[in-house]
């Protein structure tokens, strides 16, 4: 019998129902194939630390691709067709991104999902996302599809009220989560990213979220 550590072994794809309208597709995405596309997007629309309406600079760096991109500044949160940093449209959503988002959504029970926005988050150690709802999208009937790349993170998954105690879920490279139906408006966040060294992304975690923003 070969000795085998249970730590960090890649697991075969699996489907884990999380709640009403929410499913975790472990290992659904080919993270190594996606990373160069993330770098291409970032070459056209560089990662930046947005400022919240309250004046705090976010620890997570962000960029977007697709017809619309999520932005924040002192005036508020919104989706915009142009990158405010460059004045140009956001880079197009790579075909492989769209295909992945649509097939994951279909696997989660949303066969008609047609994302028009992809927010790309970049975490470095210490970066976190405090509990929030995503409600700036025009179509709250559409799900959000999230894809994790690189260092693992602890995802905080709360309820429909901010005060609901969140569950903790470790998201690893290649994991995809589909959040729709009654789970679409749950409060959620990401714990402070611990230090780490990932074979694909070294000291970073990336997360793609596909949305129907219009
Ligand atoms: C559940 N991103 O960008 S992805 C975000 O890992 C965001 O970067 C996190 O929350 C990240 O807004 C979490 C999982 C996720 C994304 C959106 C959701 C879960 C969600 C919207 C509604 C419910
Ligand atoms: Fe969110």
Coordinates of N, CA and C in Angstrom, one line a residue, residues 27-196:
X27 N -13.4 21.1 -8.5 CA -12.6 20.7 -9.6 C -13.2 20.8 -10.9
X28 N -14.2 21.6 -11.1 CA -14.9 21.8 -12.4 C -14.1 22.5 -13.4
X29 N -13.3 23.5 -12.9 CA -12.5 24.4 -13.8 C -11.1 23.9 -14.0
X30 N -10.5 24.2 -15.1 CA -9.1 23.9 -15.4 C -8.3 25.2 -15.1
X31 N -7.9 25.4 -13.9 CA -7.3 26.6 -13.4 C -6.1 27.0 -14.2
X32 N -5.3 26.0 -14.6 CA -4.0 26.3 -15.3 C -4.3 26.9 -16.7
X33 N -5.5 26.5 -17.3 CA -5.8 27.0 -18.6 C -6.4 28.4 -18.5
X34 N -7.0 28.7 -17.3 CA -7.7 30.0 -17.2 C -6.7 31.1 -16.8
X35 N -5.6 30.8 -16.1 CA -4.7 31.8 -15.6 C -4.1 32.7 -16.7
X36 N -3.6 32.1 -17.8 CA -3.1 33.0 -18.9 C -4.1 34.0 -19.4
X37 N -5.4 33.6 -19.4 CA -6.5 34.5 -19.8 C -6.7 35.6 -18.8
X38 N -6.6 35.3 -17.5 CA -6.6 36.3 -16.5 C -5.5 37.3 -16.7
X39 N -4.3 36.8 -17.0 CA -3.2 37.8 -17.3 C -3.4 38.6 -18.5
X40 N -4.1 38.1 -19.5 CA -4.4 38.9 -20.7 C -5.4 40.0 -20.4
X41 N -6.4 39.6 -19.6 CA -7.4 40.6 -19.2 C -6.6 41.7 -18.5
X42 N -5.8 41.3 -17.5 CA -5.1 42.3 -16.7 C -4.1 43.2 -17.4
X43 N -3.6 42.6 -18.6 CA -2.7 43.5 -19.4 C -3.5 44.6 -20.0
X44 N -4.7 44.4 -20.3 CA -5.5 45.4 -21.0 C -6.2 46.3 -20.0
X45 N -6.6 45.8 -18.8 CA -7.3 46.5 -17.8 C -6.6 46.1 -16.4
X46 N -5.6 46.8 -16.0 CA -4.8 46.4 -14.9 C -5.6 46.3 -13.6
X47 N -5.2 45.4 -12.7 CA -5.7 45.3 -11.4 C -5.5 46.6 -10.7
X48 N -6.6 47.0 -9.9 CA -6.5 48.2 -9.1 C -7.3 48.0 -7.8
X49 N -6.9 48.8 -6.8 CA -7.6 48.7 -5.5 C -8.7 49.8 -5.5
X50 N -9.9 49.4 -5.6 CA -11.0 50.4 -5.6 C -11.3 51.0 -4.2
X51 N -11.8 52.2 -4.3 CA -12.2 52.9 -3.0 C -13.7 52.7 -2.8
X52 N -14.1 52.4 -1.6 CA -15.6 52.3 -1.3 C -16.2 53.7 -1.2
X53 N -17.5 53.7 -1.3 CA -18.2 55.0 -1.0 C -17.8 55.6 0.3
X54 N -17.5 54.8 1.3 CA -17.1 55.2 2.6 C -15.7 55.7 2.7
X55 N -14.9 55.6 1.6 CA -13.6 56.1 1.6 C -12.5 55.1 2.0
X56 N -12.9 53.8 2.1 CA -11.8 52.8 2.4 C -11.3 52.2 1.1
X57 N -10.0 52.0 1.1 CA -9.4 51.3 -0.1 C -9.5 49.8 0.1
X58 N -10.1 49.1 -0.9 CA -10.3 47.6 -0.7 C -8.9 46.9 -0.7
X59 N -8.8 45.8 0.1 CA -7.6 45.1 0.1 C -7.5 44.1 -1.1
X60 N -8.6 43.8 -1.6 CA -8.7 42.9 -2.8 C -8.5 43.8 -4.1
X61 N -7.6 43.4 -5.0 CA -7.4 44.2 -6.2 C -8.4 43.6 -7.3
X62 N -8.9 44.5 -8.1 CA -10.0 44.0 -9.0 C -9.8 44.6 -10.5
X63 N -10.3 43.8 -11.4 CA -10.5 44.3 -12.8 C -11.7 43.5 -13.3
X64 N -12.0 43.8 -14.6 CA -13.2 43.2 -15.2 C -13.0 42.9 -16.7
X65 N -13.8 41.9 -17.2 CA -13.9 41.8 -18.6 C -15.4 41.5 -18.9
X66 N -15.7 41.7 -20.2 CA -17.1 41.6 -20.7 C -17.7 43.0 -20.9
X67 N -19.0 43.0 -21.3 CA -19.6 44.3 -21.7 C -19.7 45.3 -20.5
X68 N -19.8 44.8 -19.3 CA -19.9 45.6 -18.2 C -18.9 45.2 -17.1
X69 N -18.5 46.2 -16.3 CA -17.6 45.9 -15.2 C -18.0 46.6 -13.9
X70 N -17.8 45.9 -12.8 CA -18.2 46.5 -11.5 C -17.1 47.5 -11.0
X71 N -17.6 48.7 -10.7 CA -16.7 49.7 -10.1 C -17.2 50.3 -8.9
X72 N -16.3 50.8 -8.1 CA -16.7 51.5 -6.8 C -15.8 52.7 -6.7
X73 N -16.4 53.8 -6.3 CA -15.7 55.0 -5.9 C -16.5 55.8 -4.9
X74 N -16.1 57.0 -4.6 CA -16.7 57.8 -3.6 C -18.2 58.0 -3.9
X75 N -18.6 57.9 -5.2 CA -20.0 58.2 -5.6 C -20.9 57.0 -5.4
X76 N -20.3 55.8 -5.3 CA -21.1 54.6 -5.1 C -20.6 53.4 -5.9
X77 N -21.4 52.3 -5.9 CA -21.1 51.1 -6.7 C -21.9 51.1 -7.9
X78 N -21.4 50.6 -9.0 CA -22.2 50.5 -10.2 C -21.5 49.6 -11.2
X79 N -22.2 49.2 -12.3 CA -21.6 48.6 -13.4 C -21.5 49.6 -14.5
X80 N -20.3 49.6 -15.2 CA -20.0 50.6 -16.2 C -19.4 49.9 -17.4
X81 N -19.7 50.4 -18.6 CA -19.2 49.8 -19.9 C -17.7 50.1 -20.1
X82 N -17.2 51.1 -19.5 CA -15.8 51.5 -19.7 C -15.0 51.4 -18.4
X83 N -13.7 51.1 -18.5 CA -12.8 51.1 -17.4 C -12.5 52.6 -17.1
X84 N -12.8 53.1 -15.9 CA -12.6 54.5 -15.6 C -11.1 54.8 -15.6
X85 N -10.2 53.8 -15.4 CA -8.8 54.1 -15.4 C -8.2 54.4 -16.8
X86 N -8.8 53.7 -17.8 CA -8.2 53.8 -19.2 C -9.2 54.6 -20.1
X87 N -10.5 54.7 -19.7 CA -11.5 55.3 -20.6 C -11.9 54.4 -21.7
X88 N -11.3 53.2 -21.8 CA -11.7 52.2 -22.9 C -12.7 51.2 -22.4
X89 N -13.4 50.6 -23.3 CA -14.3 49.5 -22.9 C -13.5 48.4 -22.2
X90 N -14.1 47.7 -21.3 CA -13.4 46.5 -20.6 C -13.0 45.5 -21.7
X91 N -11.9 44.8 -21.5 CA -11.6 43.8 -22.5 C -12.7 42.7 -22.6
X92 N -12.8 42.1 -23.8 CA -13.9 41.2 -24.0 C -13.7 40.0 -23.1
X93 N -14.8 39.3 -22.8 CA -14.8 38.1 -22.0 C -14.2 37.0 -22.9
X94 N -13.1 36.4 -22.4 CA -12.6 35.3 -23.3 C -13.6 34.2 -23.5
X95 N -13.6 33.6 -24.7 CA -14.6 32.6 -25.0 C -14.6 31.4 -24.0
X96 N -13.4 31.1 -23.5 CA -13.3 30.0 -22.6 C -13.9 30.3 -21.2
X97 N -13.9 31.6 -20.9 CA -14.5 32.1 -19.6 C -16.0 31.9 -19.8
X98 N -16.6 32.4 -20.9 CA -18.0 32.3 -21.1 C -18.5 30.9 -21.1
X99 N -17.7 30.0 -21.8 CA -18.1 28.6 -21.9 C -18.1 27.9 -20.6
X100 N -17.1 28.2 -19.8 CA -17.1 27.6 -18.4 C -18.2 28.1 -17.6
X101 N -18.5 29.4 -17.6 CA -19.6 30.0 -16.8 C -20.9 29.4 -17.2
X102 N -21.1 29.2 -18.5 CA -22.4 28.7 -19.0 C -22.6 27.2 -18.6
X103 N -21.5 26.5 -18.8 CA -21.7 25.0 -18.5 C -21.8 24.8 -17.0
X104 N -21.1 25.6 -16.2 CA -21.3 25.5 -14.7 C -22.7 25.9 -14.3
X105 N -23.2 27.0 -14.9 CA -24.6 27.4 -14.5 C -25.6 26.3 -14.9
X106 N -25.4 25.7 -16.1 CA -26.3 24.7 -16.5 C -26.2 23.5 -15.5
X107 N -25.0 23.1 -15.1 CA -24.9 22.0 -14.1 C -25.5 22.4 -12.8
X108 N -25.7 23.7 -12.5 CA -26.3 24.1 -11.3 C -27.8 24.3 -11.5
X109 N -28.3 24.1 -12.7 CA -29.8 24.2 -12.9 C -30.2 25.5 -13.5
X110 N -29.2 26.2 -14.1 CA -29.5 27.5 -14.8 C -29.1 27.5 -16.2
X111 N -29.8 26.8 -17.1 CA -29.4 26.5 -18.5 C -29.4 27.8 -19.3
X112 N -30.1 28.9 -18.9 CA -30.2 30.1 -19.7 C -29.2 31.2 -19.3
X113 N -28.3 30.9 -18.5 CA -27.4 32.0 -18.0 C -26.6 32.5 -19.1
X114 N -26.6 33.8 -19.3 CA -25.8 34.5 -20.3 C -25.1 35.7 -19.7
X115 N -23.9 35.5 -19.1 CA -23.2 36.5 -18.4 C -22.7 37.7 -19.3
X116 N -22.9 38.9 -18.8 CA -22.4 40.1 -19.6 C -21.3 40.8 -18.8
X117 N -20.9 40.2 -17.6 CA -19.9 40.9 -16.8 C -19.1 39.8 -16.1
X118 N -17.8 40.0 -16.0 CA -16.9 39.1 -15.2 C -16.0 40.0 -14.4
X119 N -16.2 39.9 -13.1 CA -15.4 40.6 -12.1 C -14.2 39.7 -11.7
X120 N -13.0 40.2 -11.8 CA -11.8 39.4 -11.5 C -11.2 40.0 -10.2
X121 N -11.2 39.2 -9.2 CA -10.6 39.6 -7.9 C -9.2 39.0 -7.7
X122 N -8.3 39.7 -7.2 CA -7.0 39.2 -6.9 C -6.6 39.4 -5.4
X123 N -6.4 38.3 -4.7 CA -6.1 38.4 -3.3 C -4.6 38.1 -3.1
X124 N -4.0 39.0 -2.2 CA -2.7 38.6 -1.7 C -2.8 38.4 -0.2
X125 N -1.8 37.7 0.4 CA -2.0 37.4 1.8 C -2.4 38.7 2.6
X126 N -3.4 38.5 3.5 CA -3.9 39.6 4.3 C -5.2 40.2 3.6
X127 N -5.4 40.0 2.3 CA -6.6 40.6 1.7 C -7.8 39.8 2.1
X128 N -8.9 40.5 2.2 CA -10.2 39.9 2.6 C -11.4 40.7 2.0
X129 N -12.5 40.0 2.1 CA -13.8 40.7 1.6 C -14.7 40.6 2.8
X130 N -15.2 41.7 3.3 CA -16.1 41.6 4.4 C -17.5 41.2 3.9
X131 N -18.3 40.8 4.8 CA -19.7 40.3 4.5 C -20.4 41.3 3.7
X132 N -21.0 40.9 2.6 CA -21.8 41.8 1.7 C -22.8 41.0 0.9
X133 N -23.7 41.7 0.3 CA -24.6 41.1 -0.7 C -24.2 41.7 -2.0
X134 N -24.4 40.9 -3.1 CA -24.3 41.4 -4.5 C -25.6 41.7 -5.0
X135 N -26.0 43.0 -5.1 CA -27.3 43.4 -5.5 C -27.3 44.6 -6.4
X136 N -26.2 44.8 -7.1 CA -26.1 45.9 -8.1 C -26.4 45.4 -9.5
X137 N -26.7 44.1 -9.6 CA -27.0 43.6 -10.9 C -28.5 43.8 -11.3
X138 N -28.7 44.0 -12.6 CA -30.1 44.3 -13.0 C -31.0 43.1 -13.0
X139 N -30.4 41.9 -13.1 CA -31.3 40.7 -13.2 C -30.9 39.8 -12.0
X140 N -31.6 39.9 -10.9 CA -31.3 39.1 -9.7 C -31.9 37.7 -9.8
X141 N -32.6 37.4 -10.9 CA -33.1 36.1 -11.2 C -32.0 35.2 -11.8
X142 N -30.9 35.9 -12.3 CA -29.8 35.1 -12.9 C -28.8 34.8 -11.7
X143 N -28.2 33.6 -11.8 CA -27.2 33.2 -10.8 C -25.9 34.0 -10.9
X144 N -25.0 33.8 -9.9 CA -23.6 34.2 -10.0 C -22.8 33.0 -10.0
X145 N -21.8 32.9 -10.9 CA -20.9 31.7 -11.0 C -19.6 32.2 -10.6
X146 N -19.0 31.5 -9.6 CA -17.7 31.9 -9.1 C -16.6 30.8 -9.3
X147 N -15.4 31.2 -9.7 CA -14.4 30.3 -10.1 C -13.1 30.7 -9.3
X148 N -12.5 29.7 -8.6 CA -11.3 30.0 -7.7 C -10.1 29.5 -8.4
X149 N -9.0 30.3 -8.4 CA -7.7 30.0 -9.0 C -6.6 30.3 -8.1
X150 N -5.7 29.3 -7.8 CA -4.6 29.5 -7.0 C -4.8 29.2 -5.5
X151 N -4.2 30.0 -4.6 CA -4.2 29.7 -3.2 C -5.6 29.5 -2.7
X152 N -5.8 28.6 -1.8 CA -7.1 28.3 -1.2 C -7.5 29.5 -0.3
X153 N -8.8 29.6 -0.1 CA -9.3 30.7 0.8 C -10.5 30.1 1.6
X154 N -10.8 30.7 2.7 CA -12.0 30.3 3.4 C -13.2 31.3 3.1
X155 N -14.2 30.8 2.5 CA -15.3 31.5 2.0 C -16.4 31.6 3.2
X156 N -16.9 32.7 3.5 CA -17.9 32.9 4.5 C -19.2 33.0 3.9
X157 N -20.1 32.1 4.3 CA -21.4 32.0 3.6 C -22.5 32.1 4.6
X158 N -23.1 33.3 4.7 CA -24.1 33.7 5.7 C -25.5 33.4 5.2
X159 N -26.4 34.1 5.8 CA -27.8 34.0 5.5 C -28.3 35.2 4.8
X160 N -29.6 35.4 4.9 CA -30.3 36.5 4.2 C -30.2 37.8 5.1
X161 N -29.8 37.6 6.3 CA -29.6 38.8 7.2 C -28.1 38.9 7.6
X162 N -27.7 40.1 7.6 CA -26.2 40.3 7.9 C -25.8 39.6 9.2
X163 N -26.7 39.6 10.2 CA -26.3 39.1 11.5 C -26.3 37.5 11.5
X164 N -26.8 36.9 10.5 CA -26.7 35.4 10.5 C -25.3 34.9 10.5
X165 N -25.0 34.0 11.4 CA -23.6 33.5 11.5 C -23.2 32.7 10.3
X166 N -22.1 33.1 9.7 CA -21.7 32.5 8.4 C -21.1 31.1 8.6
X167 N -21.4 30.2 7.7 CA -20.7 28.9 7.6 C -19.3 29.2 6.9
X168 N -18.4 28.3 7.1 CA -17.0 28.5 6.5 C -16.8 27.3 5.5
X169 N -16.3 27.7 4.4 CA -16.2 26.7 3.3 C -14.8 27.0 2.6
X170 N -14.0 26.0 2.6 CA -12.7 26.2 1.9 C -12.8 26.0 0.4
X171 N -12.4 27.1 -0.3 CA -12.5 27.0 -1.8 C -11.1 26.9 -2.3
X172 N -10.9 25.9 -3.2 CA -9.6 25.6 -3.8 C -9.5 25.9 -5.2
X173 N -8.3 25.9 -5.8 CA -8.1 26.1 -7.2 C -8.9 25.1 -8.0
X174 N -9.7 25.6 -8.9 CA -10.5 24.8 -9.8 C -12.0 24.6 -9.3
X175 N -12.2 25.1 -8.1 CA -13.6 25.0 -7.6 C -14.5 26.0 -8.2
X176 N -15.7 25.6 -8.5 CA -16.7 26.6 -9.1 C -18.0 26.5 -8.2
X177 N -18.5 27.7 -7.9 CA -19.8 27.7 -7.1 C -20.8 28.5 -7.9
X178 N -22.0 27.9 -8.0 CA -23.2 28.5 -8.6 C -24.2 29.0 -7.5
X179 N -24.5 30.3 -7.5 CA -25.4 30.8 -6.5 C -26.6 31.4 -7.2
X180 N -27.7 30.8 -7.1 CA -28.9 31.3 -7.7 C -30.1 31.1 -6.8
X181 N -31.3 31.4 -7.4 CA -32.5 31.2 -6.6 C -32.5 31.9 -5.3
X182 N -33.0 31.2 -4.2 CA -33.0 31.9 -2.9 C -31.6 32.2 -2.3
X183 N -30.6 31.5 -2.9 CA -29.2 31.8 -2.4 C -28.6 33.0 -3.0
X184 N -29.2 33.6 -4.0 CA -28.6 34.7 -4.7 C -28.3 35.9 -3.9
X185 N -29.1 36.2 -2.8 CA -28.9 37.4 -2.0 C -28.4 37.1 -0.6
X186 N -27.7 35.9 -0.5 CA -27.1 35.7 0.9 C -25.9 36.6 1.1
X187 N -25.7 36.9 2.3 CA -24.5 37.7 2.7 C -23.3 36.7 2.6
X188 N -22.2 37.2 2.1 CA -21.0 36.3 2.0 C -19.7 37.2 2.0
X189 N -18.6 36.5 2.2 CA -17.3 37.2 2.3 C -16.2 36.2 2.2
X190 N -15.0 36.7 2.3 CA -13.8 35.8 2.2 C -12.9 36.2 3.4
X191 N -12.5 35.2 4.2 CA -11.5 35.4 5.3 C -10.2 36.0 4.8
X192 N -9.5 36.6 5.6 CA -8.1 37.1 5.3 C -7.3 36.0 4.7
X193 N -6.7 36.2 3.6 CA -6.0 35.1 2.9 C -4.7 34.9 3.6
X194 N -4.4 33.6 4.0 CA -3.2 33.3 4.7 C -2.0 33.3 3.7
X195 N -0.8 33.4 4.2 CA 0.4 33.2 3.4 C 0.4 31.9 2.7
X196 N 1.0 31.8 1.6 CA 1.0 30.5 0.9 C 1.9 30.6 -0.3

